[in-house]
PDB file of C-alpha atoms in Angstrom:
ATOM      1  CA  UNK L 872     126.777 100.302  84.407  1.00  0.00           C
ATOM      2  CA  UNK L 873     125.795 100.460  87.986  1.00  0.00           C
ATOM      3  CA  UNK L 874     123.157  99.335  88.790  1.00  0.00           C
ATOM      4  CA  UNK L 875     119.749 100.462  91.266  1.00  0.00           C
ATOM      5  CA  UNK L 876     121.353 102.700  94.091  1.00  0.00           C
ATOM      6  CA  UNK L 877     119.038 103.312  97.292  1.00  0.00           C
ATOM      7  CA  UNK L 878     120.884 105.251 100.501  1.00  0.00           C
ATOM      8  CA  UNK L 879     120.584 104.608 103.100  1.00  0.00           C
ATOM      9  CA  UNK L 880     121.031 101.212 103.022  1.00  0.00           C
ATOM     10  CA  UNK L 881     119.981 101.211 106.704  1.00  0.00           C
ATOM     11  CA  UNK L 882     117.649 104.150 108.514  1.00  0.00           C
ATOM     12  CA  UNK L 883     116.686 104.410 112.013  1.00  0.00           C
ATOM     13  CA  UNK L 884     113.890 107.399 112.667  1.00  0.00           C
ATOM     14  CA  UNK L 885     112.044 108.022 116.243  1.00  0.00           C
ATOM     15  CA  UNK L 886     108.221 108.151 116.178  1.00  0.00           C
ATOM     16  CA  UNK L 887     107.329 111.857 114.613  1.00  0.00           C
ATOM     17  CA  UNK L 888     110.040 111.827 112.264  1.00  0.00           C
ATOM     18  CA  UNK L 889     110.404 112.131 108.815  1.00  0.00           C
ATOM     19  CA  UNK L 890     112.438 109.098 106.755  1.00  0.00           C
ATOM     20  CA  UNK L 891     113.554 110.134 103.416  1.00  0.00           C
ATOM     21  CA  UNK L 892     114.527 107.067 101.140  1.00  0.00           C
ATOM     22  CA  UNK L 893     116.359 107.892  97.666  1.00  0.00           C
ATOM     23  CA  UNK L 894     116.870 105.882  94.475  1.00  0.00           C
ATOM     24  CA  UNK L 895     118.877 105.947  91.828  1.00  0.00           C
ATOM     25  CA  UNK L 896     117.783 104.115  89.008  1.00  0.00           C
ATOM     26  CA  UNK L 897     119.908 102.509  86.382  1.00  0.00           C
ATOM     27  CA  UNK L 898     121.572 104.874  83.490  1.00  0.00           C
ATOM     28  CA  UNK L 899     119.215 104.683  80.579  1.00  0.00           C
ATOM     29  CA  UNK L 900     116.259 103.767  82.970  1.00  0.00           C
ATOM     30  CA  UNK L 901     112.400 106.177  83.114  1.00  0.00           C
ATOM     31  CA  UNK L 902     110.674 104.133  85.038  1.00  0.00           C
ATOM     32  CA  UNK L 903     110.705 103.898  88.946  1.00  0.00           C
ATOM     33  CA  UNK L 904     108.525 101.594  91.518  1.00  0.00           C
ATOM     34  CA  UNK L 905     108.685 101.396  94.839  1.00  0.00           C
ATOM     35  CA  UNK L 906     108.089  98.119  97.046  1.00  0.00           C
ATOM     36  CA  UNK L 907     107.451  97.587 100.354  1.00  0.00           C
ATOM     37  CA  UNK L 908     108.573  94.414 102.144  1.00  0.00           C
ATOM     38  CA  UNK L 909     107.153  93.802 105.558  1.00  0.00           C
ATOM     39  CA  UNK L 910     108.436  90.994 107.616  1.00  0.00           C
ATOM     40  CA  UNK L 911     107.304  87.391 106.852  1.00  0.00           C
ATOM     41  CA  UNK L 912     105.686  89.118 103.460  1.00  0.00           C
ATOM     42  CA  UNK L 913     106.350  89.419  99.708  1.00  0.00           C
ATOM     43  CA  UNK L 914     106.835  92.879  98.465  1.00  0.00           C
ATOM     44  CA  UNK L 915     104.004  94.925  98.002  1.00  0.00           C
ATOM     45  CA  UNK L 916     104.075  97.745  95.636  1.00  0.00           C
ATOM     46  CA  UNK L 917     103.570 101.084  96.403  1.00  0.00           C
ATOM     47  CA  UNK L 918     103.737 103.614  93.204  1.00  0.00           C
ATOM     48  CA  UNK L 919     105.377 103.659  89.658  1.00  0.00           C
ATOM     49  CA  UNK L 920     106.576 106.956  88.407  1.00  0.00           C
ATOM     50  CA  UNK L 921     108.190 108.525  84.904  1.00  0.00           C
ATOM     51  CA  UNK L 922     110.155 111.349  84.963  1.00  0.00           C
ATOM     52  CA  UNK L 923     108.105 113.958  86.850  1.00  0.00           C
ATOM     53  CA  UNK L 924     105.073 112.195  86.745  1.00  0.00           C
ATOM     54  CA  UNK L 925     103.249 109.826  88.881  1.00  0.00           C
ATOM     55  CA  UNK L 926     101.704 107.033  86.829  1.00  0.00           C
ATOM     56  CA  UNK L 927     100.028 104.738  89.232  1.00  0.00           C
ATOM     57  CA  UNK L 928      99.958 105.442  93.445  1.00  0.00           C
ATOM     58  CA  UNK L 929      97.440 102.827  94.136  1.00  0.00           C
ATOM     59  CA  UNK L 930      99.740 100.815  96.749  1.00  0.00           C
ATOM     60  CA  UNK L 931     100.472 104.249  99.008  1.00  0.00           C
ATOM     61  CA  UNK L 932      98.934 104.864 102.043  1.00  0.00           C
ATOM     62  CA  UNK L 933      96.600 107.961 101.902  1.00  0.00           C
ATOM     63  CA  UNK L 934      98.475 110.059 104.049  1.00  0.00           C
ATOM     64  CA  UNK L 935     102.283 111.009 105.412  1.00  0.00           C
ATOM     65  CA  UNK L 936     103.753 108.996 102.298  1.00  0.00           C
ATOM     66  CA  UNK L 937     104.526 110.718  99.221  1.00  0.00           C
ATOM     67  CA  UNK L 938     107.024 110.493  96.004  1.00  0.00           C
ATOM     68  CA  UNK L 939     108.726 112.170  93.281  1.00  0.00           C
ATOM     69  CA  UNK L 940     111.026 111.266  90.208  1.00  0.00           C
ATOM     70  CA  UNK L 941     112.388 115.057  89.388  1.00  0.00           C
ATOM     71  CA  UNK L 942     113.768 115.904  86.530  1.00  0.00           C
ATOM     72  CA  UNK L 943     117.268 115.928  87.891  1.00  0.00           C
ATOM     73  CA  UNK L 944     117.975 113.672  90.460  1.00  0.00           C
ATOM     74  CA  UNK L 945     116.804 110.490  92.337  1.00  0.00           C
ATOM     75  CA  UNK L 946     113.485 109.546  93.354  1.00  0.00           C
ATOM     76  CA  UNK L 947     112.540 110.290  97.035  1.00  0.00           C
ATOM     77  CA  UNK L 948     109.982 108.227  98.850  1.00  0.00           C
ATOM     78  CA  UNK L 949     109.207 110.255 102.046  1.00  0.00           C
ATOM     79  CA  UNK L 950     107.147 109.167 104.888  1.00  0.00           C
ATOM     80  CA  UNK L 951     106.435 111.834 107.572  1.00  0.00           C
ATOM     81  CA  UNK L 952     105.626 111.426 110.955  1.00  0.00           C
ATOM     82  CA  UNK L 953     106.737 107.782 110.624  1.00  0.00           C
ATOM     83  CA  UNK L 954     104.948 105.124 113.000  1.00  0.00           C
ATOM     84  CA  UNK L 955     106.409 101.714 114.111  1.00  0.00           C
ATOM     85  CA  UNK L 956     104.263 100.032 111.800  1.00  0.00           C
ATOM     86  CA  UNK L 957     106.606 101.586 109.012  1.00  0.00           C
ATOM     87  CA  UNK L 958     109.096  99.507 109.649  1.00  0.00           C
ATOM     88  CA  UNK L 959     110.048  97.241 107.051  1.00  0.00           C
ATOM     89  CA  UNK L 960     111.878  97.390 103.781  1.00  0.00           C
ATOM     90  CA  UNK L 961     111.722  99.521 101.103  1.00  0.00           C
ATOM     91  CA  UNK L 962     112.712  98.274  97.774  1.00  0.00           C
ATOM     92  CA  UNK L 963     113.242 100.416  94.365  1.00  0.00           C
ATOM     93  CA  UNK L 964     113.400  99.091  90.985  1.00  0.00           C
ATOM     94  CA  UNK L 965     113.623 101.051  87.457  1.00  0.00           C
ATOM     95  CA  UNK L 966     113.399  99.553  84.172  1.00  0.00           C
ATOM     96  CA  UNK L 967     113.631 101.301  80.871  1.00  0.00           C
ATOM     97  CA  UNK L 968     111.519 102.271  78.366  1.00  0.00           C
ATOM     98  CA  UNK L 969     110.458  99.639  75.552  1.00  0.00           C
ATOM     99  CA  UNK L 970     107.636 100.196  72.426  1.00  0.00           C
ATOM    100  CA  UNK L 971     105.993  97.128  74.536  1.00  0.00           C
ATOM    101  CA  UNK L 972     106.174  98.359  77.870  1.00  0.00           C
ATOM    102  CA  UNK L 973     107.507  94.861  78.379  1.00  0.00           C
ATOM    103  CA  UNK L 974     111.282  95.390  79.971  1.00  0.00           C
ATOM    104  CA  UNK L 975     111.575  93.639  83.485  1.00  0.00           C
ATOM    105  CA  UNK L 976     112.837  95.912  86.241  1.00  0.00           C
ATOM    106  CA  UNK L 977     116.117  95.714  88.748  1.00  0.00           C
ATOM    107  CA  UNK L 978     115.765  96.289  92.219  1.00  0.00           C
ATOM    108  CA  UNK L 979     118.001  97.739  94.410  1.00  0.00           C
ATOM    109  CA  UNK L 980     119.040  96.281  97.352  1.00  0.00           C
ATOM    110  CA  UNK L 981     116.855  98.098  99.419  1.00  0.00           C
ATOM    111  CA  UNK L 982     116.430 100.352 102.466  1.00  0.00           C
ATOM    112  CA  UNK L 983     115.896  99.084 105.743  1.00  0.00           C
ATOM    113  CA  UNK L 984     113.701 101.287 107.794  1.00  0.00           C
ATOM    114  CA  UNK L 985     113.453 101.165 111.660  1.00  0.00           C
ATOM    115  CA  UNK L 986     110.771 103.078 113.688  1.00  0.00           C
ATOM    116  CA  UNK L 987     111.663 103.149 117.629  1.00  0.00           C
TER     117      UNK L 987
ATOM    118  CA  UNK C1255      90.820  89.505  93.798  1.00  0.00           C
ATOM    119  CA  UNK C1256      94.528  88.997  92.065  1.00  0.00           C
ATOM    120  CA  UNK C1257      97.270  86.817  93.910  1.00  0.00           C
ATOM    121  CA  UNK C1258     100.118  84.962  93.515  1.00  0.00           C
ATOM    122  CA  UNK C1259     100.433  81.593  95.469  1.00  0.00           C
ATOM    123  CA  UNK C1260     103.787  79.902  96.383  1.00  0.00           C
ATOM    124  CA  UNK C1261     102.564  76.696  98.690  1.00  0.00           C
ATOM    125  CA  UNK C1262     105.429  75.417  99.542  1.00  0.00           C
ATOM    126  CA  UNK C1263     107.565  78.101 101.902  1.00  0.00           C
ATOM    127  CA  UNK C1264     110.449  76.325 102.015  1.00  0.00           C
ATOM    128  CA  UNK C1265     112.159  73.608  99.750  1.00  0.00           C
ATOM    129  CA  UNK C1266     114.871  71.155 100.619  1.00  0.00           C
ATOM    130  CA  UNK C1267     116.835  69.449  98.172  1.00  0.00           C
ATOM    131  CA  UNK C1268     120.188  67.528  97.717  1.00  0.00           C
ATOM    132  CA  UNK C1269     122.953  69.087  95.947  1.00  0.00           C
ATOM    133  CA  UNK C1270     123.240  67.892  91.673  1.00  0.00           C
ATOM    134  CA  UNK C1271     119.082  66.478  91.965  1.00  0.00           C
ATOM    135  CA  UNK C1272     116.376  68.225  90.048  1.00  0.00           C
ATOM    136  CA  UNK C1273     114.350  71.214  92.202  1.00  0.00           C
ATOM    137  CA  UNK C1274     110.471  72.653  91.459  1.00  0.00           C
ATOM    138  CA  UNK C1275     109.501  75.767  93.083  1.00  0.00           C
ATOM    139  CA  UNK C1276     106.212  76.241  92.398  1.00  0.00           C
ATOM    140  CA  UNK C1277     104.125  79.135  91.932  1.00  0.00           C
ATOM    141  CA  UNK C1278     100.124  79.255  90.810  1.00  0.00           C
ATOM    142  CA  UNK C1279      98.716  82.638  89.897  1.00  0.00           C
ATOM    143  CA  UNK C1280      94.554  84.104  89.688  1.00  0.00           C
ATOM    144  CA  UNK C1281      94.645  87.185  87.453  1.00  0.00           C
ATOM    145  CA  UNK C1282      92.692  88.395  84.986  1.00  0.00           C
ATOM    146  CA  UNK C1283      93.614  88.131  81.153  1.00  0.00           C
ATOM    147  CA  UNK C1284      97.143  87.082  79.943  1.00  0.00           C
ATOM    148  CA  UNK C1285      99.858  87.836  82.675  1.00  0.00           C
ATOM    149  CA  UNK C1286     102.917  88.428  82.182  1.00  0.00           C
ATOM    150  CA  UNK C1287     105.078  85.881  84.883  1.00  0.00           C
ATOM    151  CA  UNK C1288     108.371  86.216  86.454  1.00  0.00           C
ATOM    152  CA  UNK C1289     110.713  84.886  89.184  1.00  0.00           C
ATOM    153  CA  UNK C1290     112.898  86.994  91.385  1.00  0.00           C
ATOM    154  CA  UNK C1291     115.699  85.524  93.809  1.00  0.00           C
ATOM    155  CA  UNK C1292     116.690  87.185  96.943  1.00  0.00           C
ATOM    156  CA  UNK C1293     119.893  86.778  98.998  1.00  0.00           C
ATOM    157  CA  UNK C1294     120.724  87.219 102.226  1.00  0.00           C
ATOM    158  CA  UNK C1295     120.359  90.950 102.692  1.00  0.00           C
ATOM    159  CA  UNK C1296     120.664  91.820  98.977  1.00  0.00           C
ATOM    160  CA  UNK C1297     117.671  93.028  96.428  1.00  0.00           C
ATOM    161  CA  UNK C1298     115.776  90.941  94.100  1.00  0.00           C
ATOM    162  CA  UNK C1299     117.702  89.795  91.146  1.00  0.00           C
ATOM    163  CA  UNK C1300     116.034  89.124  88.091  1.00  0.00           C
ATOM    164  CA  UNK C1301     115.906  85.472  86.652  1.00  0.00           C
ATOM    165  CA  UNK C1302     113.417  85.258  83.893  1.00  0.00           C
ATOM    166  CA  UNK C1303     110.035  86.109  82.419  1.00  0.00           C
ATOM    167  CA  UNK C1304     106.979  85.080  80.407  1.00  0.00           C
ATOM    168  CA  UNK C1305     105.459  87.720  77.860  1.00  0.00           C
ATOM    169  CA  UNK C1306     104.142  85.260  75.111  1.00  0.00           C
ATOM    170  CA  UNK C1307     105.763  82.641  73.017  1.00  0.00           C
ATOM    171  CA  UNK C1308     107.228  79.190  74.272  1.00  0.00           C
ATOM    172  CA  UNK C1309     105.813  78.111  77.451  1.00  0.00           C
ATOM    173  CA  UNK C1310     109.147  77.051  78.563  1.00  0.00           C
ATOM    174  CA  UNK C1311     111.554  80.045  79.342  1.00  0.00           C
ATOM    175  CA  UNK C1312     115.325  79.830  79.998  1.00  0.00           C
ATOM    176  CA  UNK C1313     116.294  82.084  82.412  1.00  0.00           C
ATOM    177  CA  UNK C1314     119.901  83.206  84.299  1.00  0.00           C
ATOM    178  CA  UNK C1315     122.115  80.599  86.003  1.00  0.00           C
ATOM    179  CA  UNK C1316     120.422  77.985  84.451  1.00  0.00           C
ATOM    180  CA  UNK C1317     117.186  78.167  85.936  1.00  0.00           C
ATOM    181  CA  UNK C1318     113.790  77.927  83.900  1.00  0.00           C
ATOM    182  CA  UNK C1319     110.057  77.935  84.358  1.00  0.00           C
ATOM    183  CA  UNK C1320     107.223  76.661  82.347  1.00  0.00           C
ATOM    184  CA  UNK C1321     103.851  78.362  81.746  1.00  0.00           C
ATOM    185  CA  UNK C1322     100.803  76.261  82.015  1.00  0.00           C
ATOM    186  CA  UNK C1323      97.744  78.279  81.227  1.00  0.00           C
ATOM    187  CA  UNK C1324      94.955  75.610  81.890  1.00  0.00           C
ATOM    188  CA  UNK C1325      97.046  75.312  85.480  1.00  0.00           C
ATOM    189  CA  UNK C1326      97.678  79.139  85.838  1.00  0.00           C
ATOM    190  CA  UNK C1327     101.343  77.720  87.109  1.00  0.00           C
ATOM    191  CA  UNK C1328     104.235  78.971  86.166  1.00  0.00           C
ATOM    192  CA  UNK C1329     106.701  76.426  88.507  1.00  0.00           C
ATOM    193  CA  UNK C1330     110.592  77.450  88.362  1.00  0.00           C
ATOM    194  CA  UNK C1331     113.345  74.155  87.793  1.00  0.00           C
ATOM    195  CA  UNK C1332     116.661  73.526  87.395  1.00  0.00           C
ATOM    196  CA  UNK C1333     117.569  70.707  86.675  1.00  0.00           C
ATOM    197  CA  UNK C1334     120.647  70.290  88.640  1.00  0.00           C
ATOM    198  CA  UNK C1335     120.682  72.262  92.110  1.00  0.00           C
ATOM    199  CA  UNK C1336     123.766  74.149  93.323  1.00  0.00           C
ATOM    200  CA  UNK C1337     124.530  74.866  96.937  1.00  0.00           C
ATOM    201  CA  UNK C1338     124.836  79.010  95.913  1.00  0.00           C
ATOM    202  CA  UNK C1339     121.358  78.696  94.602  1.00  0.00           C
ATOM    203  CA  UNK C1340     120.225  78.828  97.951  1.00  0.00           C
ATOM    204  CA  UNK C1341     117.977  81.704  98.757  1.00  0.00           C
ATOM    205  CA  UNK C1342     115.062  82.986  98.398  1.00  0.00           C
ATOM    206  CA  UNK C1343     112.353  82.330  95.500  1.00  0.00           C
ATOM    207  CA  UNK C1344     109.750  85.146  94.558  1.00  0.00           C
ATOM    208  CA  UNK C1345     107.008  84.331  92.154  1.00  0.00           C
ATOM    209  CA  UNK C1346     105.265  87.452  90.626  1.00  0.00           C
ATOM    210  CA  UNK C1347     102.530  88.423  88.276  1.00  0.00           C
ATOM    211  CA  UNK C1348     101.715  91.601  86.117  1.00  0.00           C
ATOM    212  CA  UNK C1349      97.693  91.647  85.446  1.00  0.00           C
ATOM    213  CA  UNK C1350      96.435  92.018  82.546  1.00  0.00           C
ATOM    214  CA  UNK C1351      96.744  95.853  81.032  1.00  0.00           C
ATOM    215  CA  UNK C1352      98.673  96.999  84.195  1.00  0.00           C
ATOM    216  CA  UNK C1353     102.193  98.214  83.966  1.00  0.00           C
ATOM    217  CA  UNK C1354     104.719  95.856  83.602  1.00  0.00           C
ATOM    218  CA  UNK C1355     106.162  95.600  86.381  1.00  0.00           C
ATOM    219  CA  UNK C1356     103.574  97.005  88.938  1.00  0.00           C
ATOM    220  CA  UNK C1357     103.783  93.309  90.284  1.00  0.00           C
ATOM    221  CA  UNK C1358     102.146  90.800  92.217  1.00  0.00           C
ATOM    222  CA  UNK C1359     104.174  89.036  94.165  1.00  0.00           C
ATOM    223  CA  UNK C1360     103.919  85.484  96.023  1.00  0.00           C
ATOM    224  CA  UNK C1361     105.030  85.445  99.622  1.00  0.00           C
ATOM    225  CA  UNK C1362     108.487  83.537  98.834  1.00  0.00           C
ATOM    226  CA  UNK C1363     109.803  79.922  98.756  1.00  0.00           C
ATOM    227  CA  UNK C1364     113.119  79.475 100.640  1.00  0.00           C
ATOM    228  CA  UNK C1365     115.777  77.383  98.911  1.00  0.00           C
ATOM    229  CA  UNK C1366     117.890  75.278 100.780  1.00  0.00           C
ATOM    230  CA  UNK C1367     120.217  72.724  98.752  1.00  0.00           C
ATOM    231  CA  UNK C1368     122.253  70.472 101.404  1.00  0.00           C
ATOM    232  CA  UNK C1369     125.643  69.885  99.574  1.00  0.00           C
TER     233      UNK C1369
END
């Protein structure tokens, strides 16, 4: 059973661009959050989705961020017109889906975003 | 407002003695705890949790942590360190009635065990 995939491990975007960071969460897993890790800080979350829902966006920036968990697929964090303050790293974790809600997650091993 | 604290950001201990890395938490309600270890360009690996029960909780590679409500700590040990256990130590907190693991984290405690 593999386990979290994120790709690009490592992402280097000029000022203006768009970074698209994808996550594969483990088999069996619903349940998707994303983390951000700025340097010299703890991870910070950023949104928890379900399967084509978002359940809780509280940690995203208002605007050029965005997510999605489709259906079919992995889920995309997307920052447009990224800014060198974007830099850091982005971590995902899934977990699955208990009658508690009480299952811990597994991260992935992140993606590294630059901004030059 | 909600936070984890981790005083200590780095920890230095001999190889086969006892090692603390504490944590302290202020949330609302009954948290649920956990510790996280990072290494060296890797994600966070899972060690161990608190939901309810036993305030002492076994964890993975022998590691443990014991809740102390009247403290709000919830300090990781081992009782015997390893030179591969160093790395680095993440503390983190679920609030009461939030998702599970929409967490809190502490800002990290680095591990270094001298052989």
């Amino acid at each position: 059973n593999a386990g979290v995939m994120q790709n690009p491990r490592h992402l280097v975007r000029r000022r203006g661009q768009e970074a698209r960071l994808r996550c594969s969460p483990m088999k069996g897993h619903s349940h998707v959050y994303w983390y951000r890790q700025l340097p010299e800080e703890g991870l910070k979350f950023m949104v928890y989705l379900q399967k084509e829902n978002i359940i809780d966006e509280s940690g995203m920036p208002k605007e050029r961020f965005s997510a999605e968990f489709p259906k079919e697929g992995p889920s995309i964090l997307r920052i447009q017109q990224v800014v060198r303050g974007d830099s850091a790293a982005y971590f995902c974790a899934s977990s699955r889906d208990t009658p508690a809600g009480d299952a811990e997650a597994f991260f992935g091993q992140g993606t590294r975003l630059t901004v030059v | 407002a909600q936070s984890v604290a981790q005083p200590e950001d780095q920890v230095n201990v001999a190889e086969g003695n006892p090692l603390t890395v504490k944590c302290t938490y202020s949330v609302s309600g009954n948290p649920y705890l956990f510790w996280y270890v990072q290494y060296p360009n890797r994600g966070l690996q899972f060690l161990l949790k608190y939901i309810t029960g036993d305030n002492l909780v076994k964890g993975s590679y022998g590691f443990e942590a014991e809740f102390n409500k009247s403290q709000t700590s919830f300090h990781l040990k081992k009782p015997s360190a390893l030179v591969s256990d160093s790395a680095l130590y993440f503390c983190a907190v679920t609030p009461y009635g939030g998702a599970t693991n929409k967490l809190i984290f502490g800002t990290g405690t680095l591990l270094a065990v001298q052989p």
